[in-house]
CSV table of N, CA, C and O in Angstrom, one decimal:
chain,number,residue,atom,x,y,z
A,22,MET,N,0.7,-1.3,-0.5
A,22,MET,CA,-0.6,-0.4,0.1
A,22,MET,C,1.0,1.1,0.2
A,22,MET,O,1.5,1.6,0.7
A,23,ASN,N,0.4,2.4,-0.7
A,23,ASN,CA,0.9,3.3,-1.1
A,23,ASN,C,0.4,4.2,-0.1
A,23,ASN,O,-1.0,4.6,-0.6
A,24,THR,N,0.7,5.3,1.1
A,24,THR,CA,0.1,6.8,1.2
A,24,THR,C,1.0,8.1,1.7
A,24,THR,O,2.0,8.0,2.0
A,25,THR,N,0.3,9.0,1.2
A,25,THR,CA,1.3,10.2,0.5
A,25,THR,C,0.6,11.0,1.2
A,25,THR,O,-0.2,11.0,1.6
A,26,VAL,N,1.6,11.6,2.7
A,26,VAL,CA,1.2,12.7,3.6
A,26,VAL,C,2.0,14.2,2.9
A,26,VAL,O,3.5,13.8,2.7
A,27,ASN,N,1.7,15.2,3.4
A,27,ASN,CA,2.2,16.5,3.2
A,27,ASN,C,2.8,16.9,4.9
A,27,ASN,O,2.5,16.4,5.6
A,28,VAL,N,4.0,16.8,4.7
A,28,VAL,CA,5.2,17.0,6.3
A,28,VAL,C,5.6,19.1,5.8
A,28,VAL,O,6.4,18.9,5.1
A,29,SER,N,5.5,19.1,6.7
A,29,SER,CA,6.2,20.6,7.2
A,29,SER,C,7.4,20.8,8.1
A,29,SER,O,7.0,19.8,8.6
A,30,GLY,N,7.7,22.1,8.0
A,30,GLY,CA,9.1,22.3,8.7
A,30,GLY,C,10.6,21.9,8.2
A,30,GLY,O,11.3,22.0,8.8
A,31,MET,N,10.6,20.7,7.3
A,31,MET,CA,11.3,20.0,6.6
A,31,MET,C,12.8,21.2,5.5
A,31,MET,O,12.0,21.4,5.5
A,32,THR,N,13.8,21.4,6.0
A,32,THR,CA,14.9,22.7,5.2
A,32,THR,C,15.5,21.1,4.6
A,32,THR,O,17.2,22.3,3.6
A,33,CYS,N,16.1,20.3,5.4
A,33,CYS,CA,17.8,20.3,4.7
A,33,CYS,C,17.7,18.2,5.2
A,33,CYS,O,16.4,17.8,5.1
A,34,GLY,N,18.7,18.2,4.2
A,34,GLY,CA,18.2,16.2,4.4
A,34,GLY,C,18.9,16.0,5.3
A,34,GLY,O,17.6,14.6,5.8
A,35,HIS,N,18.7,16.3,6.2
A,35,HIS,CA,19.4,16.1,8.1
A,35,HIS,C,18.1,15.7,8.0
A,35,HIS,O,17.3,14.8,9.6
A,36,CYS,N,16.7,17.3,7.8
A,36,CYS,CA,15.2,16.5,8.4
A,36,CYS,C,14.9,15.2,8.0
A,36,CYS,O,13.9,14.8,7.9
A,37,VAL,N,15.0,15.2,6.3
A,37,VAL,CA,14.6,14.2,5.6
A,37,VAL,C,14.7,12.6,6.0
A,37,VAL,O,14.0,12.2,6.0
A,38,ALA,N,16.1,13.1,6.6
A,38,ALA,CA,16.2,11.6,7.5
A,38,ALA,C,16.3,10.9,8.2
A,38,ALA,O,15.5,10.2,8.5
A,39,SER,N,15.7,12.5,9.4
A,39,SER,CA,14.8,12.2,10.5
A,39,SER,C,14.1,11.3,10.2
A,39,SER,O,13.1,10.7,10.7
A,40,VAL,N,13.1,11.8,9.1
A,40,VAL,CA,12.0,12.2,8.5
A,40,VAL,C,11.2,10.3,8.6
A,40,VAL,O,10.4,9.4,8.9
A,41,LYS,N,12.3,9.2,7.6
A,41,LYS,CA,12.6,8.9,6.8
A,41,LYS,C,12.8,7.2,7.8
A,41,LYS,O,12.1,6.8,8.4
A,42,GLU,N,14.2,7.9,9.2
A,42,GLU,CA,14.6,7.2,9.9
A,42,GLU,C,13.0,6.7,11.0
A,42,GLU,O,12.5,5.8,11.2
A,43,GLU,N,12.2,7.7,11.9
A,43,GLU,CA,10.5,7.5,12.6
A,43,GLU,C,10.1,6.4,11.5
A,43,GLU,O,9.3,6.0,12.3
A,44,LEU,N,10.2,6.9,10.5
A,44,LEU,CA,8.5,6.7,9.6
A,44,LEU,C,8.8,5.3,9.5
A,44,LEU,O,8.4,4.4,9.8
A,45,ALA,N,10.0,5.0,9.1
A,45,ALA,CA,10.8,3.1,9.1
A,45,ALA,C,10.7,2.2,10.4
A,45,ALA,O,10.3,0.8,9.9
A,46,GLU,N,10.2,3.0,11.4
A,46,GLU,CA,10.0,1.8,12.7
A,46,GLU,C,8.9,2.3,12.8
A,46,GLU,O,8.8,1.2,13.9
A,47,VAL,N,7.8,2.4,11.8
A,47,VAL,CA,6.9,2.1,12.3
A,47,VAL,C,6.2,1.0,11.6
A,47,VAL,O,6.8,0.2,10.5
A,48,PRO,N,5.6,-0.3,12.3
A,48,PRO,CA,5.7,-2.0,12.2
A,48,PRO,C,5.1,-2.1,10.3
A,48,PRO,O,3.8,-1.9,10.6
A,49,GLY,N,5.2,-2.4,9.4
A,49,GLY,CA,5.0,-2.9,8.6
A,49,GLY,C,4.9,-1.5,6.9
A,49,GLY,O,5.1,-1.9,6.2
A,50,VAL,N,5.8,-1.1,7.8
A,50,VAL,CA,6.6,1.0,6.6
A,50,VAL,C,7.7,-0.3,5.9
A,50,VAL,O,8.8,-1.5,6.4
A,51,THR,N,7.6,-0.3,4.5
A,51,THR,CA,9.0,-0.8,4.1
A,51,THR,C,9.6,-0.2,3.5
A,51,THR,O,10.6,-0.4,3.0
A,52,SER,N,8.9,1.0,3.5
A,52,SER,CA,9.8,2.3,1.8
A,52,SER,C,9.2,3.5,2.5
A,52,SER,O,8.4,3.8,2.4
A,53,VAL,N,10.2,4.5,2.3
A,53,VAL,CA,9.7,6.0,1.9
A,53,VAL,C,10.9,6.3,1.6
A,53,VAL,O,11.7,6.9,1.2
A,54,ALA,N,10.6,7.5,1.0
A,54,ALA,CA,10.5,8.5,0.1
A,54,ALA,C,10.0,10.2,0.2
A,54,ALA,O,8.9,10.2,0.9
A,55,VAL,N,10.9,11.2,0.5
A,55,VAL,CA,10.4,12.2,0.2
A,55,VAL,C,11.3,12.9,-0.8
A,55,VAL,O,12.1,13.3,-1.0
A,56,ASP,N,10.5,14.1,-0.7
A,56,ASP,CA,10.8,14.9,-1.7
A,56,ASP,C,10.1,16.2,-1.0
A,56,ASP,O,9.6,16.8,-0.9
A,57,LEU,N,11.6,16.2,-0.8
A,57,LEU,CA,11.9,18.0,-0.1
A,57,LEU,C,11.7,19.1,-1.1
A,57,LEU,O,12.5,19.5,-2.0
A,58,ASN,N,11.3,20.1,0.2
A,58,ASN,CA,10.0,21.7,-0.4
A,58,ASN,C,10.4,21.9,0.3
A,58,ASN,O,10.1,22.6,1.7
A,59,ALA,N,12.6,22.9,0.7
A,59,ALA,CA,13.1,23.8,1.6
A,59,ALA,C,11.8,24.4,2.3
A,59,ALA,O,11.2,25.3,1.0
A,60,GLY,N,10.9,24.5,3.3
A,60,GLY,CA,10.6,25.9,3.6
A,60,GLY,C,9.0,26.3,3.3
A,60,GLY,O,8.2,26.6,4.0
A,61,GLY,N,8.7,24.6,2.8
A,61,GLY,CA,7.1,24.5,2.9
A,61,GLY,C,6.5,22.7,2.7
A,61,GLY,O,7.1,22.6,3.6
A,62,LEU,N,5.7,22.8,1.9
A,62,LEU,CA,5.1,21.1,2.2
A,62,LEU,C,5.8,20.1,1.8
A,62,LEU,O,5.8,20.2,-0.2
A,63,SER,N,6.7,19.6,2.0
A,63,SER,CA,6.9,18.5,1.6
A,63,SER,C,6.4,16.9,1.5
A,63,SER,O,6.2,16.3,2.0
A,64,PRO,N,6.3,16.4,0.3
A,64,PRO,CA,5.3,14.9,0.2
A,64,PRO,C,6.4,14.0,0.4
A,64,PRO,O,7.7,13.9,-0.2
A,65,VAL,N,5.1,13.1,1.6
A,65,VAL,CA,6.0,12.3,1.6
A,65,VAL,C,5.5,10.6,1.9
A,65,VAL,O,4.1,10.8,1.6
A,66,THR,N,6.0,9.9,0.7
A,66,THR,CA,5.1,8.5,-0.2
A,66,THR,C,6.0,7.7,1.2
A,66,THR,O,7.0,7.4,1.0
A,67,ILE,N,5.1,6.7,1.6
A,67,ILE,CA,5.5,6.1,2.5
A,67,ILE,C,5.0,4.7,1.4
A,67,ILE,O,3.2,4.6,1.6
A,68,GLU,N,5.3,3.3,2.1
A,68,GLU,CA,5.2,1.9,1.5
A,68,GLU,C,4.8,1.4,2.3
A,68,GLU,O,6.5,0.8,3.2
A,69,SER,N,4.1,0.5,2.4
A,69,SER,CA,3.8,-0.4,3.9
A,69,SER,C,3.3,-1.6,3.0
A,69,SER,O,2.6,-2.0,2.3
A,70,SER,N,3.5,-2.6,3.8
A,70,SER,CA,2.8,-4.2,3.5
A,70,SER,C,0.8,-4.3,4.3
A,70,SER,O,0.4,-4.9,4.4
A,71,ARG,N,1.2,-2.8,5.1
A,71,ARG,CA,-0.4,-2.9,6.3
A,71,ARG,C,-1.2,-1.4,5.7
A,71,ARG,O,-0.1,-0.9,5.6
A,72,GLU,N,-2.5,-1.8,6.5
A,72,GLU,CA,-3.2,0.3,6.3
A,72,GLU,C,-2.3,0.8,7.0
A,72,GLU,O,-2.5,0.0,8.4
A,73,LEU,N,-1.8,1.5,6.4
A,73,LEU,CA,-1.5,2.7,8.1
A,73,LEU,C,-2.1,3.9,8.7
A,73,LEU,O,-3.3,4.3,7.7
A,74,THR,N,-2.8,3.9,10.0
A,74,THR,CA,-3.3,4.6,10.6
A,74,THR,C,-2.9,6.5,10.0
A,74,THR,O,-1.5,6.5,10.6
A,75,SER,N,-3.5,7.1,10.5
A,75,SER,CA,-3.6,8.6,10.0
A,75,SER,C,-2.5,9.1,11.2
A,75,SER,O,-1.2,9.9,11.3
A,76,ASP,N,-3.1,8.3,12.5
A,76,ASP,CA,-2.4,8.3,14.2
A,76,ASP,C,-0.2,8.1,14.0
A,76,ASP,O,0.2,8.8,15.1
A,77,GLU,N,-0.6,6.6,13.7
A,77,GLU,CA,0.9,6.0,13.7
A,77,GLU,C,1.9,7.1,12.1
A,77,GLU,O,3.0,7.1,13.1
A,78,ILE,N,1.5,7.4,11.6
A,78,ILE,CA,2.2,8.1,10.8
A,78,ILE,C,2.3,9.8,10.8
A,78,ILE,O,3.7,10.2,11.4
A,79,SER,N,2.0,10.5,11.9
A,79,SER,CA,1.1,11.7,12.8
A,79,SER,C,1.9,11.6,13.9
A,79,SER,O,3.5,12.2,14.4
A,80,ALA,N,2.3,10.3,14.6
A,80,ALA,CA,3.2,10.2,15.5
A,80,ALA,C,4.7,10.3,15.3
A,80,ALA,O,5.3,10.7,16.0
A,81,ALA,N,4.6,9.2,14.1
A,81,ALA,CA,6.2,9.1,13.7
A,81,ALA,C,7.0,10.6,13.0
A,81,ALA,O,8.2,10.9,13.4
A,82,VAL,N,6.2,11.2,12.6
A,82,VAL,CA,6.4,12.9,12.1
A,82,VAL,C,6.7,13.0,13.5
A,82,VAL,O,8.0,14.2,13.3
A,83,GLU,N,5.9,13.5,14.2
A,83,GLU,CA,6.3,14.3,14.8
A,83,GLU,C,7.4,14.0,16.1
A,83,GLU,O,8.6,14.9,16.6
A,84,GLU,N,7.4,12.5,15.9
A,84,GLU,CA,8.6,12.3,17.1
A,84,GLU,C,10.0,12.8,16.8
A,84,GLU,O,11.1,12.9,16.5
A,85,ALA,N,10.2,12.9,14.7
A,85,ALA,CA,11.5,13.5,14.3
A,85,ALA,C,10.9,14.9,14.0
A,85,ALA,O,12.5,15.7,13.8
A,86,GLY,N,10.2,15.6,15.0
A,86,GLY,CA,9.8,17.6,15.1
A,86,GLY,C,9.3,17.5,14.4
A,86,GLY,O,9.0,19.2,14.2
A,87,TYR,N,8.2,17.1,13.1
A,87,TYR,CA,8.0,18.1,12.0
A,87,TYR,C,6.8,17.7,11.8
A,87,TYR,O,5.8,16.9,13.1
A,88,ALA,N,5.4,17.7,11.3
A,88,ALA,CA,4.3,17.7,11.6
A,88,ALA,C,3.4,17.7,10.1
A,88,ALA,O,4.6,18.2,9.2
A,89,VAL,N,2.3,17.0,9.8
A,89,VAL,CA,1.9,16.2,8.9
A,89,VAL,C,0.9,17.2,8.8
A,89,VAL,O,0.0,17.6,10.4
A,90,VAL,N,0.4,17.8,7.3
A,90,VAL,CA,-0.2,18.7,7.1
A,90,VAL,C,-1.8,18.9,5.9
A,90,VAL,O,-1.2,17.7,5.8
């Protein structure tokens, strides 16, 4: 399954790495791709073996220090 969310607040490669790392820890996530739009909304595509809840995704992104919008 693929899920795409918009994340605000990312500005650099370190931001991308943090978000990818936290999302990768969510059970069922097989890959994470981020299209960095520094200073704006960055689309994040999450591939998973099961349906993810919006709460799971938001919690992981917030753990990295950013917000799903």
